mmCIF file of C-alpha atoms and ligand atoms in Angstrom:
data_model
loop_
_atom_site.group_PDB
_atom_site.id
_atom_site.type_symbol
_atom_site.label_atom_id
_atom_site.label_comp_id
_atom_site.label_asym_id
_atom_site.label_seq_id
_atom_site.Cartn_x
_atom_site.Cartn_y
_atom_site.Cartn_z
ATOM 1 C CA UNK A 1495 61.081 54.143 104.795
ATOM 2 C CA UNK A 1496 61.715 50.402 104.465
ATOM 3 C CA UNK A 1497 63.929 48.654 107.013
ATOM 4 C CA UNK A 1498 65.855 45.798 105.427
ATOM 5 C CA UNK A 1499 68.150 43.312 107.146
ATOM 6 C CA UNK A 1500 69.253 41.001 104.349
ATOM 7 C CA UNK A 1501 71.661 41.617 101.478
ATOM 8 C CA UNK A 1502 69.517 39.858 98.862
ATOM 9 C CA UNK A 1503 66.441 41.886 99.893
ATOM 10 C CA UNK A 1504 68.172 45.266 99.587
ATOM 11 C CA UNK A 1505 69.720 44.146 96.277
ATOM 12 C CA UNK A 1506 66.263 43.210 94.931
ATOM 13 C CA UNK A 1507 64.762 46.527 96.039
ATOM 14 C CA UNK A 1508 67.581 48.520 94.473
ATOM 15 C CA UNK A 1509 67.420 46.551 91.223
ATOM 16 C CA UNK A 1510 63.895 47.864 90.817
ATOM 17 C CA UNK A 1511 65.067 51.389 91.635
ATOM 18 C CA UNK A 1512 67.815 51.207 89.013
ATOM 19 C CA UNK A 1513 65.415 49.692 86.465
ATOM 20 C CA UNK A 1514 63.367 52.891 86.826
ATOM 21 C CA UNK A 1515 66.533 54.889 86.062
ATOM 22 C CA UNK A 1516 66.560 56.432 89.514
ATOM 23 C CA UNK A 1517 69.845 57.425 91.121
ATOM 24 C CA UNK A 1518 70.938 56.241 94.568
ATOM 25 C CA UNK A 1519 72.682 58.190 97.328
ATOM 26 C CA UNK A 1520 74.176 56.108 100.126
ATOM 27 C CA UNK A 1521 75.016 57.127 103.691
ATOM 28 C CA UNK A 1522 76.954 54.433 105.592
ATOM 29 C CA UNK A 1523 76.692 54.799 109.383
ATOM 30 C CA UNK A 1524 77.162 52.813 112.559
ATOM 31 C CA UNK A 1525 73.872 54.183 113.915
ATOM 32 C CA UNK A 1526 73.376 56.165 117.112
ATOM 33 C CA UNK A 1527 72.535 59.001 114.772
ATOM 34 C CA UNK A 1528 73.065 62.618 115.775
ATOM 35 C CA UNK A 1529 72.641 65.911 113.942
ATOM 36 C CA UNK A 1530 75.908 65.302 112.070
ATOM 37 C CA UNK A 1531 74.525 62.112 110.500
ATOM 38 C CA UNK A 1532 71.204 63.793 109.789
ATOM 39 C CA UNK A 1533 73.047 66.493 107.827
ATOM 40 C CA UNK A 1534 74.679 63.734 105.713
ATOM 41 C CA UNK A 1535 71.227 62.239 105.130
ATOM 42 C CA UNK A 1536 69.736 65.641 104.255
ATOM 43 C CA UNK A 1537 72.482 66.324 101.700
ATOM 44 C CA UNK A 1538 72.119 62.791 100.298
ATOM 45 C CA UNK A 1539 68.489 63.637 99.510
ATOM 46 C CA UNK A 1540 69.685 66.573 97.418
ATOM 47 C CA UNK A 1541 72.148 64.446 95.453
ATOM 48 C CA UNK A 1542 70.026 61.560 94.123
ATOM 49 C CA UNK A 1543 66.466 60.269 93.767
ATOM 50 C CA UNK A 1544 66.682 57.540 96.403
ATOM 51 C CA UNK A 1545 68.457 57.595 99.769
ATOM 52 C CA UNK A 1546 69.818 54.442 101.405
ATOM 53 C CA UNK A 1547 71.226 54.618 104.955
ATOM 54 C CA UNK A 1548 73.106 51.650 106.377
ATOM 55 C CA UNK A 1549 73.314 51.045 110.108
ATOM 56 C CA UNK A 1550 75.995 48.513 110.935
ATOM 57 C CA UNK A 1551 78.399 48.523 113.860
ATOM 58 C CA UNK A 1552 81.317 47.009 112.015
ATOM 59 C CA UNK A 1553 83.335 44.600 114.180
ATOM 60 C CA UNK A 1554 86.145 44.730 111.604
ATOM 61 C CA UNK A 1555 87.163 48.264 112.544
ATOM 62 C CA UNK A 1556 87.396 47.884 116.325
ATOM 63 C CA UNK A 1557 90.618 46.832 118.022
ATOM 64 C CA UNK A 1558 90.488 44.126 120.723
ATOM 65 C CA UNK A 1559 90.597 46.688 123.557
ATOM 66 C CA UNK A 1560 88.099 49.064 121.921
ATOM 67 C CA UNK A 1561 84.393 49.727 122.501
ATOM 68 C CA UNK A 1562 82.722 47.321 120.004
ATOM 69 C CA UNK A 1563 80.569 45.651 122.679
ATOM 70 C CA UNK A 1564 79.544 48.869 124.392
ATOM 71 C CA UNK A 1565 79.117 50.954 121.208
ATOM 72 C CA UNK A 1566 75.586 52.436 121.462
ATOM 73 C CA UNK A 1567 73.032 50.485 119.405
ATOM 74 C CA UNK A 1568 69.876 52.575 119.146
ATOM 75 C CA UNK A 1569 68.042 51.317 116.033
ATOM 76 C CA UNK A 1570 64.512 52.399 116.977
ATOM 77 C CA UNK A 1571 65.676 55.855 118.057
ATOM 78 C CA UNK A 1572 67.651 56.130 114.792
ATOM 79 C CA UNK A 1573 64.609 55.172 112.730
ATOM 80 C CA UNK A 1574 62.535 57.787 114.582
ATOM 81 C CA UNK A 1575 65.110 60.516 113.992
ATOM 82 C CA UNK A 1576 65.238 59.739 110.252
ATOM 83 C CA UNK A 1577 61.460 60.164 109.833
ATOM 84 C CA UNK A 1578 61.882 63.906 109.243
ATOM 85 C CA UNK A 1579 64.156 63.233 106.233
ATOM 86 C CA UNK A 1580 63.939 61.481 102.914
ATOM 87 C CA UNK A 1581 65.219 57.999 103.673
ATOM 88 C CA UNK A 1582 63.879 55.337 101.333
ATOM 89 C CA UNK A 1583 65.748 52.319 102.677
ATOM 90 C CA UNK A 1584 67.531 51.576 105.940
ATOM 91 C CA UNK A 1585 69.892 48.640 105.526
ATOM 92 C CA UNK A 1586 70.516 47.215 108.996
ATOM 93 C CA UNK A 1587 72.248 43.827 108.646
ATOM 94 C CA UNK A 1588 73.606 41.863 111.564
ATOM 95 C CA UNK A 1589 77.210 40.859 111.774
ATOM 96 C CA UNK A 1590 76.613 37.317 110.341
ATOM 97 C CA UNK A 1591 74.995 38.835 107.270
ATOM 98 C CA UNK A 1592 78.113 40.878 106.469
ATOM 99 C CA UNK A 1593 80.666 38.366 107.775
ATOM 100 C CA UNK A 1594 79.005 34.939 107.294
ATOM 101 C CA UNK A 1595 82.034 32.998 108.461
ATOM 102 C CA UNK A 1596 81.968 34.896 111.736
ATOM 103 C CA UNK A 1597 85.681 35.568 111.553
ATOM 104 C CA UNK A 1598 85.565 38.686 109.339
ATOM 105 C CA UNK A 1599 87.013 38.479 105.821
ATOM 106 C CA UNK A 1600 90.308 37.068 104.748
ATOM 107 C CA UNK A 1601 90.132 39.466 101.792
ATOM 108 C CA UNK A 1602 90.725 42.996 102.997
ATOM 109 C CA UNK A 1603 90.944 46.414 101.420
ATOM 110 C CA UNK A 1604 93.872 48.365 102.807
ATOM 111 C CA UNK A 1605 95.475 51.632 101.862
ATOM 112 C CA UNK A 1606 99.133 50.813 102.375
ATOM 113 C CA UNK A 1607 100.211 54.462 102.487
ATOM 114 C CA UNK A 1608 97.489 56.204 104.457
ATOM 115 C CA UNK A 1609 96.221 53.560 106.897
ATOM 116 C CA UNK A 1610 99.206 53.668 109.219
ATOM 117 C CA UNK A 1611 99.386 57.464 109.544
ATOM 118 C CA UNK A 1612 97.786 59.633 112.238
ATOM 119 C CA UNK A 1613 94.848 57.674 113.743
ATOM 120 C CA UNK A 1614 96.337 54.505 112.238
ATOM 121 C CA UNK A 1615 99.266 54.746 114.681
ATOM 122 C CA UNK A 1616 97.102 54.026 117.698
ATOM 123 C CA UNK A 1617 94.344 52.160 115.795
ATOM 124 C CA UNK A 1618 96.337 49.844 113.488
ATOM 125 C CA UNK A 1619 93.383 47.837 112.121
ATOM 126 C CA UNK A 1620 90.865 50.670 111.962
ATOM 127 C CA UNK A 1621 91.202 51.986 108.408
ATOM 128 C CA UNK A 1622 91.525 48.547 106.854
ATOM 129 C CA UNK A 1623 88.357 47.582 108.711
ATOM 130 C CA UNK A 1624 86.596 50.709 107.464
ATOM 131 C CA UNK A 1625 87.767 50.415 103.843
ATOM 132 C CA UNK A 1626 86.847 46.713 103.754
ATOM 133 C CA UNK A 1627 83.313 47.205 105.061
ATOM 134 C CA UNK A 1628 82.731 50.283 102.901
ATOM 135 C CA UNK A 1629 83.915 48.339 99.831
ATOM 136 C CA UNK A 1630 81.479 45.530 100.733
ATOM 137 C CA UNK A 1631 78.628 47.989 101.302
ATOM 138 C CA UNK A 1632 79.393 49.765 98.001
ATOM 139 C CA UNK A 1633 79.233 46.396 96.219
ATOM 140 C CA UNK A 1634 75.908 45.577 97.875
ATOM 141 C CA UNK A 1635 74.221 48.978 97.396
ATOM 142 C CA UNK A 1636 75.927 50.048 94.117
ATOM 143 C CA UNK A 1637 75.209 53.726 94.795
ATOM 144 C CA UNK A 1638 75.790 56.630 92.411
ATOM 145 C CA UNK A 1639 77.007 58.831 95.236
ATOM 146 C CA UNK A 1640 78.083 58.133 98.822
ATOM 147 C CA UNK A 1641 78.151 60.705 101.601
ATOM 148 C CA UNK A 1642 80.723 60.937 104.417
ATOM 149 C CA UNK A 1643 81.507 63.512 107.102
ATOM 150 C CA UNK A 1644 84.680 65.627 107.041
ATOM 151 C CA UNK A 1645 84.894 65.090 110.810
ATOM 152 C CA UNK A 1646 86.563 61.758 109.959
ATOM 153 C CA UNK A 1647 88.974 63.453 107.584
ATOM 154 C CA UNK A 1648 91.464 60.600 107.268
ATOM 155 C CA UNK A 1649 88.630 58.124 106.693
ATOM 156 C CA UNK A 1650 87.162 60.358 103.984
ATOM 157 C CA UNK A 1651 90.573 60.684 102.301
ATOM 158 C CA UNK A 1652 91.071 56.899 102.364
ATOM 159 C CA UNK A 1653 87.597 56.282 100.902
ATOM 160 C CA UNK A 1654 88.212 58.812 98.121
ATOM 161 C CA UNK A 1655 91.527 57.111 97.356
ATOM 162 C CA UNK A 1656 89.909 53.658 97.394
ATOM 163 C CA UNK A 1657 87.214 54.749 94.946
ATOM 164 C CA UNK A 1658 89.905 56.195 92.719
ATOM 165 C CA UNK A 1659 92.321 53.274 92.959
ATOM 166 C CA UNK A 1660 89.708 50.537 92.559
ATOM 167 C CA UNK A 1661 87.664 52.356 89.894
ATOM 168 C CA UNK A 1662 84.389 52.440 91.750
ATOM 169 C CA UNK A 1663 81.912 54.438 89.635
ATOM 170 C CA UNK A 1664 80.776 56.284 92.761
ATOM 171 C CA UNK A 1665 81.015 59.991 93.545
ATOM 172 C CA UNK A 1666 82.145 60.739 97.101
ATOM 173 C CA UNK A 1667 80.506 63.735 98.724
ATOM 174 C CA UNK A 1668 82.126 65.153 101.888
ATOM 175 C CA UNK A 1669 80.031 67.149 104.367
ATOM 176 C CA UNK A 1670 81.398 69.834 106.716
ATOM 177 C CA UNK A 1671 81.521 68.922 110.406
ATOM 178 C CA UNK A 1672 78.445 69.778 112.438
ATOM 179 C CA UNK A 1673 79.347 71.244 115.842
ATOM 180 C CA UNK A 1674 77.681 71.788 119.176
ATOM 181 C CA UNK A 1675 77.200 75.436 120.237
ATOM 182 C CA UNK A 1676 80.573 75.456 122.042
ATOM 183 C CA UNK A 1677 82.372 74.083 118.993
ATOM 184 C CA UNK A 1678 82.668 70.401 119.960
ATOM 185 C CA UNK A 1679 82.341 68.236 116.838
ATOM 186 C CA UNK A 1680 79.280 66.014 117.040
ATOM 187 C CA UNK A 1681 80.152 62.363 117.626
ATOM 188 C CA UNK A 1682 78.431 59.314 119.041
ATOM 189 C CA UNK A 1683 81.332 58.975 121.478
ATOM 190 C CA UNK A 1684 80.555 62.382 123.077
ATOM 191 C CA UNK A 1685 77.874 60.484 125.011
ATOM 192 C CA UNK A 1686 80.673 58.734 126.936
ATOM 193 C CA UNK A 1687 81.826 62.068 128.442
ATOM 194 C CA UNK A 1688 80.911 63.086 131.998
ATOM 195 C CA UNK A 1689 79.291 66.568 132.268
ATOM 196 C CA UNK A 1690 82.593 68.142 133.314
ATOM 197 C CA UNK A 1691 84.574 66.337 130.563
ATOM 198 C CA UNK A 1692 81.925 67.443 128.107
ATOM 199 C CA UNK A 1693 82.759 71.072 128.997
ATOM 200 C CA UNK A 1694 86.497 70.428 128.756
ATOM 201 C CA UNK A 1695 86.050 68.797 125.331
ATOM 202 C CA UNK A 1696 85.167 72.193 123.845
ATOM 203 C CA UNK A 1697 88.872 73.120 124.161
ATOM 204 C CA UNK A 1698 89.644 70.904 121.173
ATOM 205 C CA UNK A 1699 87.960 73.185 118.685
ATOM 206 C CA UNK A 1700 89.274 76.313 120.422
ATOM 207 C CA UNK A 1701 92.833 74.986 120.146
ATOM 208 C CA UNK A 1702 92.354 74.005 116.498
ATOM 209 C CA UNK A 1703 90.905 77.447 115.735
ATOM 210 C CA UNK A 1704 93.852 79.171 117.454
ATOM 211 C CA UNK A 1705 96.306 77.114 115.442
ATOM 212 C CA UNK A 1706 94.469 77.939 112.233
ATOM 213 C CA UNK A 1707 94.584 81.630 113.086
ATOM 214 C CA UNK A 1708 98.312 81.542 113.812
ATOM 215 C CA UNK A 1709 99.000 79.837 110.469
ATOM 216 C CA UNK A 1710 96.799 82.357 108.676
ATOM 217 C CA UNK A 1711 98.760 85.155 110.373
ATOM 218 C CA UNK A 1712 101.941 83.729 108.850
ATOM 219 C CA UNK A 1713 103.481 81.306 111.351
ATOM 220 C CA UNK A 1714 105.286 78.537 109.499
ATOM 221 C CA UNK A 1715 107.030 76.608 112.256
ATOM 222 C CA UNK A 1716 104.578 73.731 112.264
ATOM 223 C CA UNK A 1717 106.574 71.654 114.764
ATOM 224 C CA UNK A 1718 106.273 74.507 117.240
ATOM 225 C CA UNK A 1719 102.550 74.937 116.534
ATOM 226 C CA UNK A 1720 101.926 71.205 116.999
ATOM 227 C CA UNK A 1721 103.893 71.232 120.260
ATOM 228 C CA UNK A 1722 102.014 74.293 121.560
ATOM 229 C CA UNK A 1723 98.672 72.641 120.795
ATOM 230 C CA UNK A 1724 99.796 69.435 122.501
ATOM 231 C CA UNK A 1725 100.794 71.411 125.612
ATOM 232 C CA UNK A 1726 97.480 73.261 125.690
ATOM 233 C CA UNK A 1727 95.605 69.960 125.436
ATOM 234 C CA UNK A 1728 97.699 68.365 128.217
ATOM 235 C CA UNK A 1729 97.214 71.408 130.440
ATOM 236 C CA UNK A 1730 93.469 70.966 130.043
ATOM 237 C CA UNK A 1731 93.576 67.320 131.108
ATOM 238 C CA UNK A 1732 93.735 65.555 127.734
ATOM 239 C CA UNK A 1733 96.058 62.674 126.894
ATOM 240 C CA UNK A 1734 97.277 63.740 123.492
ATOM 241 C CA UNK A 1735 97.402 61.147 120.744
ATOM 242 C CA UNK A 1736 98.602 63.549 118.058
ATOM 243 C CA UNK A 1737 98.262 67.008 116.540
ATOM 244 C CA UNK A 1738 99.469 66.996 112.930
ATOM 245 C CA UNK A 1739 99.479 69.816 110.410
ATOM 246 C CA UNK A 1740 99.483 68.139 106.997
ATOM 247 C CA UNK A 1741 98.649 68.647 103.337
ATOM 248 C CA UNK A 1742 94.923 68.020 102.954
ATOM 249 C CA UNK A 1743 95.335 65.825 99.864
ATOM 250 C CA UNK A 1744 98.257 63.570 100.851
ATOM 251 C CA UNK A 1745 97.925 63.779 104.666
ATOM 252 C CA UNK A 1746 101.737 64.116 104.684
ATOM 253 C CA UNK A 1747 103.770 67.023 106.073
ATOM 254 C CA UNK A 1748 103.245 69.951 103.729
ATOM 255 C CA UNK A 1749 106.168 70.901 101.521
ATOM 256 C CA UNK A 1750 105.045 74.503 101.244
ATOM 257 C CA UNK A 1751 103.385 76.261 104.150
ATOM 258 C CA UNK A 1752 100.699 77.749 101.957
ATOM 259 C CA UNK A 1753 97.171 76.611 101.269
ATOM 260 C CA UNK A 1754 95.536 73.200 101.224
ATOM 261 C CA UNK A 1755 96.356 72.276 104.809
ATOM 262 C CA UNK A 1756 94.403 70.366 107.416
ATOM 263 C CA UNK A 1757 95.138 70.174 111.130
ATOM 264 C CA UNK A 1758 94.289 66.699 112.409
ATOM 265 C CA UNK A 1759 93.945 66.069 116.124
ATOM 266 C CA UNK A 1760 93.176 63.099 118.380
ATOM 267 C CA UNK A 1761 93.167 63.136 122.163
ATOM 268 C CA UNK A 1762 91.759 61.082 125.009
ATOM 269 C CA UNK A 1763 89.690 62.562 127.797
ATOM 270 C CA UNK A 1764 89.423 60.097 130.693
ATOM 271 C CA UNK A 1765 89.562 57.193 128.257
ATOM 272 C CA UNK A 1766 87.249 58.621 125.581
ATOM 273 C CA UNK A 1767 89.052 59.146 122.302
ATOM 274 C CA UNK A 1768 87.988 62.325 120.509
ATOM 275 C CA UNK A 1769 89.086 63.384 117.036
ATOM 276 C CA UNK A 1770 88.615 66.621 115.169
ATOM 277 C CA UNK A 1771 90.223 68.648 112.411
ATOM 278 C CA UNK A 1772 90.166 72.044 110.821
ATOM 279 C CA UNK A 1773 90.716 72.735 107.145
ATOM 280 C CA UNK A 1774 92.740 75.704 105.881
ATOM 281 C CA UNK A 1775 91.749 76.565 102.358
HETATM 282 O O1 PAF B 2216 82.165 56.634 109.945
HETATM 283 C C1 PAF B 2216 81.562 55.590 110.310
HETATM 284 O O2 PAF B 2216 80.527 55.647 110.984
HETATM 285 C C2 PAF B 2216 82.125 54.228 109.927
HETATM 286 O O3 PAF B 2216 83.506 54.224 109.953
HETATM 287 C C3 PAF B 2216 81.601 53.718 108.568
HETATM 288 C C4 PAF B 2216 82.038 54.615 107.418
HETATM 289 C C5 PAF B 2216 80.086 53.633 108.609
HETATM 290 C C6 PAF B 2216 82.156 52.309 108.290
HETATM 291 O O4 PAF B 2216 81.778 51.402 109.274
#
């Protein structure tokens, strides 16, 4: 596993890889790796010859009042946890390397339809920040396939759309959410939760699962279902951001209450923002 900090160095390494006709799988992360990330890395190893993992806490996707400064930076621990997997290169640039002017880019990649929905309502710059940095990382790494978690369902949808719209010759591979034993989706931000909030957080998946079951049993009044879920979350001490039942391809309200749905949810627990979703085939 080679740790590389500079763009020109990773580009040189990967030129050699490509010259040998080897394929590249790329896993972009912000570090503080947990089992969810390690599953992405494991699957990346099954998809191509060479695995590149980036670790970059992207300032471009944090709002002014968000946790950019306090976001956990655990590079050595991350490197240790990747030893058990096939990781050929870790690309860990600093912020000046990615944004040399220090003031982020004036060129941005933005999905004008999807970026303002759902999470975009309370995090207006988030998806543009994500799409911009992922576009930059794709241009640096030039992977054959890139791997993202379904936990960030809206992010995954926006990346798929970006690749499609901008003709990136990159396959996007989505990986099912890895959960703790009580159902809580793994996330770096779970570390912010107090022990009692950590227990409460398990309600998110229970509520999503209940909603899924009710839809599968034939309920079609989605407004009612969304409201019920919101009430259950509030009763358990969450500040609800949203619960939306939408079509899994467009992320818009479904026209037909049949298949291809996803329930997206975001809620705060004592200031920690948690997101999750459940897919209905
Ligand atoms: O999902 C994440 O960790 C980040 O949004 C990503 C895709 C690495 C971009 O910074």
